[in-house]
């Protein structure tokens, strides 16, 4: 059975919540925390890649393509991941993403 846009978007929120929990346990400078956050960012990118583009266009301020590209970078460049980039995403990008996903989930066109 094919998953719905709403299910994929909820996966994004679950992954962000997990990132927040990981960061409560330690800093990104801790290799275990960094790896845990990195995996959740990969999950976010994977989930976003399955959401209908027409739906994502309703939130044009979010750089959906960059989220997918980040997933590809994190998933395939194991040793080339810059901690500063991950820190910037976590510190500056997740709040806006949560808000956008919640708006999309609250919309009438969600399936």
mmCIF file of N, CA and C in Angstrom:
data_model
loop_
_atom_site.group_PDB
_atom_site.id
_atom_site.type_symbol
_atom_site.label_atom_id
_atom_site.label_comp_id
_atom_site.label_asym_id
_atom_site.label_seq_id
_atom_site.Cartn_x
_atom_site.Cartn_y
_atom_site.Cartn_z
ATOM 1 N N UNK A 1 0.840 -1.182 0.000
ATOM 2 C CA UNK A 1 0.000 0.000 0.000
ATOM 3 C C UNK A 1 0.886 1.247 0.000
ATOM 4 N N UNK A 2 0.545 2.170 -0.843
ATOM 5 C CA UNK A 2 1.312 3.401 -0.981
ATOM 6 C C UNK A 2 1.025 4.349 0.182
ATOM 7 N N UNK A 3 2.081 4.958 0.693
ATOM 8 C CA UNK A 3 1.934 5.905 1.800
ATOM 9 C C UNK A 3 1.420 7.238 1.268
ATOM 10 N N UNK A 4 0.717 7.962 2.117
ATOM 11 C CA UNK A 4 0.132 9.241 1.722
ATOM 12 C C UNK A 4 1.096 10.387 2.002
ATOM 13 N N UNK A 5 0.798 11.533 1.387
ATOM 14 C CA UNK A 5 1.569 12.743 1.672
ATOM 15 C C UNK A 5 1.555 13.055 3.165
ATOM 16 N N UNK A 6 0.404 12.901 3.776
ATOM 17 C CA UNK A 6 0.284 13.197 5.208
ATOM 18 C C UNK A 6 1.195 12.293 6.032
ATOM 19 N N UNK A 7 1.286 11.034 5.664
ATOM 20 C CA UNK A 7 2.161 10.116 6.400
ATOM 21 C C UNK A 7 3.625 10.527 6.271
ATOM 22 N N UNK A 8 4.026 10.888 5.062
ATOM 23 C CA UNK A 8 5.405 11.332 4.856
ATOM 24 C C UNK A 8 5.686 12.612 5.637
ATOM 25 N N UNK A 9 4.741 13.539 5.628
ATOM 26 C CA UNK A 9 4.938 14.792 6.362
ATOM 27 C C UNK A 9 4.998 14.551 7.865
ATOM 28 N N UNK A 10 4.195 13.636 8.351
ATOM 29 C CA UNK A 10 4.275 13.297 9.783
ATOM 30 C C UNK A 10 5.631 12.671 10.114
ATOM 31 N N UNK A 11 6.193 11.925 9.182
ATOM 32 C CA UNK A 11 7.537 11.372 9.382
ATOM 33 C C UNK A 11 8.564 12.488 9.578
ATOM 34 N N UNK A 12 8.392 13.579 8.848
ATOM 35 C CA UNK A 12 9.287 14.732 9.012
ATOM 36 C C UNK A 12 9.202 15.249 10.442
ATOM 37 N N UNK A 13 7.992 15.403 10.947
ATOM 38 C CA UNK A 13 7.814 15.909 12.312
ATOM 39 C C UNK A 13 8.392 14.948 13.348
ATOM 40 N N UNK A 14 8.227 13.664 13.134
ATOM 41 C CA UNK A 14 8.786 12.663 14.058
ATOM 42 C C UNK A 14 10.313 12.760 14.071
ATOM 43 N N UNK A 15 10.908 12.905 12.901
ATOM 44 C CA UNK A 15 12.369 13.007 12.819
ATOM 45 C C UNK A 15 12.873 14.276 13.498
ATOM 46 N N UNK A 16 12.167 15.388 13.320
ATOM 47 C CA UNK A 16 12.574 16.637 13.973
ATOM 48 C C UNK A 16 12.462 16.501 15.481
ATOM 49 N N UNK A 17 11.409 15.882 15.947
ATOM 50 C CA UNK A 17 11.260 15.648 17.382
ATOM 51 C C UNK A 17 12.417 14.794 17.914
ATOM 52 N N UNK A 18 12.804 13.785 17.162
ATOM 53 C CA UNK A 18 13.929 12.936 17.571
ATOM 54 C C UNK A 18 15.229 13.737 17.626
ATOM 55 N N UNK A 19 15.436 14.626 16.655
ATOM 56 C CA UNK A 19 16.629 15.480 16.669
ATOM 57 C C UNK A 19 16.650 16.316 17.938
ATOM 58 N N UNK A 20 15.524 16.906 18.275
ATOM 59 C CA UNK A 20 15.448 17.726 19.487
ATOM 60 C C UNK A 20 15.770 16.894 20.726
ATOM 61 N N UNK A 21 15.287 15.671 20.769
ATOM 62 C CA UNK A 21 15.585 14.790 21.907
ATOM 63 C C UNK A 21 17.068 14.425 21.960
ATOM 64 N N UNK A 22 17.654 14.146 20.813
ATOM 65 C CA UNK A 22 19.090 13.835 20.777
ATOM 66 C C UNK A 22 19.906 15.009 21.312
ATOM 67 N N UNK A 23 19.531 16.217 20.908
ATOM 68 C CA UNK A 23 20.296 17.398 21.310
ATOM 69 C C UNK A 23 20.121 17.723 22.786
ATOM 70 N N UNK A 24 19.053 17.246 23.391
ATOM 71 C CA UNK A 24 18.900 17.405 24.836
ATOM 72 C C UNK A 24 19.881 16.502 25.585
ATOM 73 N N UNK A 25 20.306 15.447 24.951
ATOM 74 C CA UNK A 25 21.236 14.495 25.581
ATOM 75 C C UNK A 25 22.691 14.895 25.412
ATOM 76 N N UNK A 26 22.972 15.748 24.429
ATOM 77 C CA UNK A 26 24.361 16.138 24.203
ATOM 78 C C UNK A 26 24.495 17.066 23.019
ATOM 79 N N UNK A 27 25.707 17.520 22.797
ATOM 80 C CA UNK A 27 26.005 18.468 21.721
ATOM 81 C C UNK A 27 26.365 17.730 20.434
ATOM 82 N N UNK A 28 26.265 18.445 19.324
ATOM 83 C CA UNK A 28 26.636 17.865 18.035
ATOM 84 C C UNK A 28 28.107 17.476 17.987
ATOM 85 N N UNK A 29 28.913 18.044 18.845
ATOM 86 C CA UNK A 29 30.335 17.689 18.875
ATOM 87 C C UNK A 29 30.558 16.259 19.379
ATOM 88 N N UNK A 30 29.566 15.690 20.036
ATOM 89 C CA UNK A 30 29.623 14.286 20.462
ATOM 90 C C UNK A 30 29.343 13.427 19.223
ATOM 91 N N UNK A 31 30.267 12.554 18.844
ATOM 92 C CA UNK A 31 30.080 11.761 17.622
ATOM 93 C C UNK A 31 28.785 10.939 17.594
ATOM 94 N N UNK A 32 28.353 10.428 18.725
ATOM 95 C CA UNK A 32 27.106 9.651 18.744
ATOM 96 C C UNK A 32 25.890 10.532 18.482
ATOM 97 N N UNK A 33 25.881 11.718 19.069
ATOM 98 C CA UNK A 33 24.778 12.661 18.840
ATOM 99 C C UNK A 33 24.793 13.108 17.385
ATOM 100 N N UNK A 34 25.978 13.433 16.881
ATOM 101 C CA UNK A 34 26.108 13.871 15.490
ATOM 102 C C UNK A 34 25.556 12.808 14.540
ATOM 103 N N UNK A 35 25.955 11.559 14.756
ATOM 104 C CA UNK A 35 25.468 10.479 13.890
ATOM 105 C C UNK A 35 23.955 10.313 13.989
ATOM 106 N N UNK A 36 23.417 10.416 15.197
ATOM 107 C CA UNK A 36 21.968 10.271 15.381
ATOM 108 C C UNK A 36 21.215 11.384 14.660
ATOM 109 N N UNK A 37 21.719 12.607 14.772
ATOM 110 C CA UNK A 37 21.085 13.748 14.097
ATOM 111 C C UNK A 37 21.215 13.589 12.588
ATOM 112 N N UNK A 38 22.390 13.180 12.135
ATOM 113 C CA UNK A 38 22.623 12.987 10.709
ATOM 114 C C UNK A 38 21.622 11.986 10.120
ATOM 115 N N UNK A 39 21.396 10.888 10.805
ATOM 116 C CA UNK A 39 20.443 9.881 10.323
ATOM 117 C C UNK A 39 19.037 10.473 10.234
ATOM 118 N N UNK A 40 18.650 11.262 11.210
ATOM 119 C CA UNK A 40 17.307 11.864 11.184
ATOM 120 C C UNK A 40 17.182 12.894 10.071
ATOM 121 N N UNK A 41 18.256 13.616 9.770
ATOM 122 C CA UNK A 41 18.212 14.545 8.634
ATOM 123 C C UNK A 41 18.061 13.771 7.324
ATOM 124 N N UNK A 42 18.693 12.624 7.238
ATOM 125 C CA UNK A 42 18.514 11.764 6.062
ATOM 126 C C UNK A 42 17.052 11.338 5.952
ATOM 127 N N UNK A 43 16.449 10.964 7.069
ATOM 128 C CA UNK A 43 15.034 10.574 7.069
ATOM 129 C C UNK A 43 14.146 11.722 6.597
ATOM 130 N N UNK A 44 14.449 12.935 7.043
ATOM 131 C CA UNK A 44 13.658 14.098 6.627
ATOM 132 C C UNK A 44 13.739 14.263 5.113
ATOM 133 N N UNK A 45 14.946 14.209 4.573
ATOM 134 C CA UNK A 45 15.112 14.349 3.128
ATOM 135 C C UNK A 45 14.417 13.254 2.347
ATOM 136 N N UNK A 46 14.482 12.049 2.865
ATOM 137 C CA UNK A 46 13.805 10.920 2.206
ATOM 138 C C UNK A 46 12.294 11.123 2.220
ATOM 139 N N UNK A 47 11.761 11.522 3.352
ATOM 140 C CA UNK A 47 10.311 11.745 3.451
ATOM 141 C C UNK A 47 9.867 12.851 2.497
ATOM 142 N N UNK A 48 10.601 13.949 2.482
ATOM 143 C CA UNK A 48 10.254 15.078 1.610
ATOM 144 C C UNK A 48 10.270 14.648 0.144
ATOM 145 N N UNK A 49 11.196 13.771 -0.213
ATOM 146 C CA UNK A 49 11.291 13.350 -1.614
ATOM 147 C C UNK A 49 10.065 12.564 -2.076
ATOM 148 N N UNK A 50 9.269 12.075 -1.148
ATOM 149 C CA UNK A 50 8.070 11.300 -1.499
ATOM 150 C C UNK A 50 6.786 12.133 -1.497
ATOM 151 N N UNK A 51 6.859 13.358 -1.039
ATOM 152 C CA UNK A 51 5.672 14.216 -0.979
ATOM 153 C C UNK A 51 5.446 14.847 -2.352
ATOM 154 N N UNK A 52 4.207 14.904 -2.768
ATOM 155 C CA UNK A 52 3.825 15.485 -4.052
ATOM 156 C C UNK A 52 4.349 16.922 -4.161
ATOM 157 N N UNK A 53 5.040 17.202 -5.263
ATOM 158 C CA UNK A 53 5.623 18.524 -5.482
ATOM 159 C C UNK A 53 4.576 19.636 -5.492
ATOM 160 N N UNK A 54 3.393 19.327 -5.984
ATOM 161 C CA UNK A 54 2.337 20.345 -6.009
ATOM 162 C C UNK A 54 1.976 20.780 -4.599
ATOM 163 N N UNK A 55 2.005 19.856 -3.672
ATOM 164 C CA UNK A 55 1.723 20.182 -2.274
ATOM 165 C C UNK A 55 2.860 21.012 -1.684
ATOM 166 N N UNK A 56 4.095 20.611 -1.943
ATOM 167 C CA UNK A 56 5.243 21.343 -1.400
ATOM 168 C C UNK A 56 5.294 22.781 -1.914
ATOM 169 N N UNK A 57 4.831 23.002 -3.128
ATOM 170 C CA UNK A 57 4.837 24.365 -3.689
ATOM 171 C C UNK A 57 3.951 25.326 -2.909
ATOM 172 N N UNK A 58 3.079 24.801 -2.072
ATOM 173 C CA UNK A 58 2.245 25.665 -1.227
ATOM 174 C C UNK A 58 3.069 26.339 -0.131
ATOM 175 N N UNK A 59 4.279 25.876 0.081
ATOM 176 C CA UNK A 59 5.194 26.466 1.065
ATOM 177 C C UNK A 59 6.499 26.837 0.358
ATOM 178 N N UNK A 60 6.452 27.892 -0.486
ATOM 179 C CA UNK A 60 7.610 28.215 -1.322
ATOM 180 C C UNK A 60 8.828 28.755 -0.563
ATOM 181 N N UNK A 61 8.646 29.176 0.664
ATOM 182 C CA UNK A 61 9.796 29.694 1.421
ATOM 183 C C UNK A 61 10.718 28.583 1.919
ATOM 184 N N UNK A 62 10.216 27.370 1.927
ATOM 185 C CA UNK A 62 11.042 26.232 2.335
ATOM 186 C C UNK A 62 11.814 25.735 1.116
ATOM 187 N N UNK A 63 13.091 25.527 1.279
ATOM 188 C CA UNK A 63 13.945 25.055 0.188
ATOM 189 C C UNK A 63 13.892 23.525 0.128
ATOM 190 N N UNK A 64 12.793 23.031 -0.420
ATOM 191 C CA UNK A 64 12.552 21.591 -0.471
ATOM 192 C C UNK A 64 13.658 20.864 -1.225
ATOM 193 N N UNK A 65 14.109 21.445 -2.321
ATOM 194 C CA UNK A 65 15.177 20.814 -3.113
ATOM 195 C C UNK A 65 16.452 20.695 -2.282
ATOM 196 N N UNK A 66 16.762 21.734 -1.516
ATOM 197 C CA UNK A 66 17.959 21.707 -0.667
ATOM 198 C C UNK A 66 17.848 20.625 0.407
ATOM 199 N N UNK A 67 16.645 20.401 0.901
ATOM 200 C CA UNK A 67 16.433 19.348 1.904
ATOM 201 C C UNK A 67 16.724 17.980 1.289
ATOM 202 N N UNK A 68 16.241 17.774 0.067
ATOM 203 C CA UNK A 68 16.505 16.505 -0.616
ATOM 204 C C UNK A 68 17.989 16.353 -0.941
ATOM 205 N N UNK A 69 18.610 17.452 -1.382
ATOM 206 C CA UNK A 69 20.039 17.414 -1.697
ATOM 207 C C UNK A 69 20.872 17.126 -0.454
ATOM 208 N N UNK A 70 20.462 17.694 0.680
ATOM 209 C CA UNK A 70 21.167 17.433 1.935
ATOM 210 C C UNK A 70 21.085 15.947 2.268
ATOM 211 N N UNK A 71 19.930 15.363 2.051
ATOM 212 C CA UNK A 71 19.774 13.924 2.299
ATOM 213 C C UNK A 71 20.772 13.132 1.473
ATOM 214 N N UNK A 72 20.879 13.468 0.191
ATOM 215 C CA UNK A 72 21.796 12.748 -0.684
ATOM 216 C C UNK A 72 23.242 12.923 -0.236
ATOM 217 N N UNK A 73 23.598 14.135 0.147
ATOM 218 C CA UNK A 73 24.960 14.395 0.621
ATOM 219 C C UNK A 73 25.253 13.591 1.887
ATOM 220 N N UNK A 74 24.354 13.660 2.851
ATOM 221 C CA UNK A 74 24.571 12.963 4.120
ATOM 222 C C UNK A 74 24.594 11.447 3.947
ATOM 223 N N UNK A 75 23.778 10.946 3.040
ATOM 224 C CA UNK A 75 23.685 9.501 2.848
ATOM 225 C C UNK A 75 24.872 8.928 2.079
ATOM 226 N N UNK A 76 25.527 9.744 1.260
ATOM 227 C CA UNK A 76 26.570 9.211 0.388
ATOM 228 C C UNK A 76 27.968 9.733 0.675
ATOM 229 N N UNK A 77 28.092 10.766 1.480
ATOM 230 C CA UNK A 77 29.407 11.329 1.826
ATOM 231 C C UNK A 77 29.657 11.149 3.313
ATOM 232 N N UNK A 78 29.801 9.911 3.705
ATOM 233 C CA UNK A 78 29.908 9.567 5.125
ATOM 234 C C UNK A 78 30.995 10.357 5.842
ATOM 235 N N UNK A 79 32.135 10.510 5.194
ATOM 236 C CA UNK A 79 33.275 11.118 5.861
ATOM 237 C C UNK A 79 33.463 12.576 5.468
ATOM 238 N N UNK A 80 32.611 13.077 4.611
ATOM 239 C CA UNK A 80 32.756 14.446 4.150
ATOM 240 C C UNK A 80 31.680 15.374 4.673
ATOM 241 N N UNK A 81 31.058 15.009 5.772
ATOM 242 C CA UNK A 81 29.970 15.821 6.310
ATOM 243 C C UNK A 81 30.531 16.859 7.265
ATOM 244 N N UNK A 82 30.299 18.111 6.952
ATOM 245 C CA UNK A 82 30.775 19.219 7.774
ATOM 246 C C UNK A 82 29.821 19.437 8.945
ATOM 247 N N UNK A 83 30.356 19.378 10.144
ATOM 248 C CA UNK A 83 29.533 19.566 11.343
ATOM 249 C C UNK A 83 28.854 20.937 11.349
ATOM 250 N N UNK A 84 29.516 21.944 10.792
ATOM 251 C CA UNK A 84 28.941 23.299 10.773
ATOM 252 C C UNK A 84 27.679 23.348 9.921
ATOM 253 N N UNK A 85 27.668 22.636 8.821
ATOM 254 C CA UNK A 85 26.482 22.621 7.963
ATOM 255 C C UNK A 85 25.320 21.966 8.697
ATOM 256 N N UNK A 86 25.588 20.847 9.333
ATOM 257 C CA UNK A 86 24.542 20.164 10.096
ATOM 258 C C UNK A 86 24.049 21.065 11.219
ATOM 259 N N UNK A 87 24.973 21.731 11.906
ATOM 260 C CA UNK A 87 24.595 22.636 13.001
ATOM 261 C C UNK A 87 23.724 23.775 12.488
ATOM 262 N N UNK A 88 24.069 24.346 11.336
ATOM 263 C CA UNK A 88 23.257 25.432 10.766
ATOM 264 C C UNK A 88 21.845 24.953 10.448
ATOM 265 N N UNK A 89 21.743 23.783 9.850
ATOM 266 C CA UNK A 89 20.419 23.238 9.525
ATOM 267 C C UNK A 89 19.606 23.047 10.793
ATOM 268 N N UNK A 90 20.226 22.448 11.793
ATOM 269 C CA UNK A 90 19.520 22.151 13.042
ATOM 270 C C UNK A 90 19.128 23.433 13.772
ATOM 271 N N UNK A 91 20.024 24.403 13.800
ATOM 272 C CA UNK A 91 19.778 25.624 14.573
ATOM 273 C C UNK A 91 18.915 26.647 13.857
ATOM 274 N N UNK A 92 18.911 26.628 12.530
ATOM 275 C CA UNK A 92 18.215 27.689 11.808
ATOM 276 C C UNK A 92 17.083 27.208 10.913
ATOM 277 N N UNK A 93 17.078 25.949 10.538
ATOM 278 C CA UNK A 93 16.114 25.521 9.542
ATOM 279 C C UNK A 93 14.952 24.693 10.030
ATOM 280 N N UNK A 94 15.082 24.079 11.175
ATOM 281 C CA UNK A 94 14.045 23.133 11.585
ATOM 282 C C UNK A 94 12.769 23.801 12.074
ATOM 283 N N UNK A 95 12.876 24.951 12.714
ATOM 284 C CA UNK A 95 11.677 25.642 13.201
ATOM 285 C C UNK A 95 10.741 26.026 12.067
ATOM 286 N N UNK A 96 11.316 26.597 11.014
ATOM 287 C CA UNK A 96 10.510 26.978 9.850
ATOM 288 C C UNK A 96 9.924 25.745 9.167
ATOM 289 N N UNK A 97 10.692 24.667 9.146
ATOM 290 C CA UNK A 97 10.205 23.433 8.527
ATOM 291 C C UNK A 97 9.030 22.855 9.307
ATOM 292 N N UNK A 98 9.118 22.857 10.626
ATOM 293 C CA UNK A 98 8.005 22.371 11.458
ATOM 294 C C UNK A 98 6.748 23.178 11.163
ATOM 295 N N UNK A 99 6.878 24.495 11.122
ATOM 296 C CA UNK A 99 5.718 25.356 10.860
ATOM 297 C C UNK A 99 5.113 25.067 9.493
ATOM 298 N N UNK A 100 5.963 24.945 8.480
ATOM 299 C CA UNK A 100 5.473 24.685 7.126
ATOM 300 C C UNK A 100 4.778 23.328 7.038
ATOM 301 N N UNK A 101 5.373 22.315 7.629
ATOM 302 C CA UNK A 101 4.770 20.977 7.589
ATOM 303 C C UNK A 101 3.435 20.976 8.317
ATOM 304 N N UNK A 102 3.373 21.644 9.446
ATOM 305 C CA UNK A 102 2.093 21.720 10.170
ATOM 306 C C UNK A 102 1.027 22.431 9.350
ATOM 307 N N UNK A 103 1.408 23.488 8.623
ATOM 308 C CA UNK A 103 0.434 24.168 7.761
ATOM 309 C C UNK A 103 -0.030 23.230 6.647
ATOM 310 N N UNK A 104 0.900 22.506 6.047
ATOM 311 C CA UNK A 104 0.525 21.568 4.987
ATOM 312 C C UNK A 104 -0.398 20.477 5.518
ATOM 313 N N UNK A 105 -0.109 19.983 6.694
ATOM 314 C CA UNK A 105 -0.960 18.945 7.280
ATOM 315 C C UNK A 105 -2.345 19.471 7.624
ATOM 316 N N UNK A 106 -2.437 20.756 7.884
ATOM 317 C CA UNK A 106 -3.726 21.353 8.218
ATOM 318 C C UNK A 106 -4.533 21.772 7.013
ATOM 319 N N UNK A 107 -3.924 21.700 5.825
ATOM 320 C CA UNK A 107 -4.607 22.124 4.613
ATOM 321 C C UNK A 107 -5.633 21.119 4.135
ATOM 322 N N UNK A 108 -6.568 21.599 3.342
ATOM 323 C CA UNK A 108 -7.652 20.746 2.838
ATOM 324 C C UNK A 108 -7.207 19.843 1.695
ATOM 325 N N UNK A 109 -6.090 20.190 1.044
ATOM 326 C CA UNK A 109 -5.673 19.413 -0.125
ATOM 327 C C UNK A 109 -4.757 18.247 0.230
ATOM 328 N N UNK A 110 -4.534 18.017 1.500
ATOM 329 C CA UNK A 110 -3.632 16.940 1.917
ATOM 330 C C UNK A 110 -4.309 15.579 1.773
ATOM 331 N N UNK A 111 -3.556 14.623 1.256
ATOM 332 C CA UNK A 111 -4.052 13.244 1.117
ATOM 333 C C UNK A 111 -3.023 12.308 1.686
#
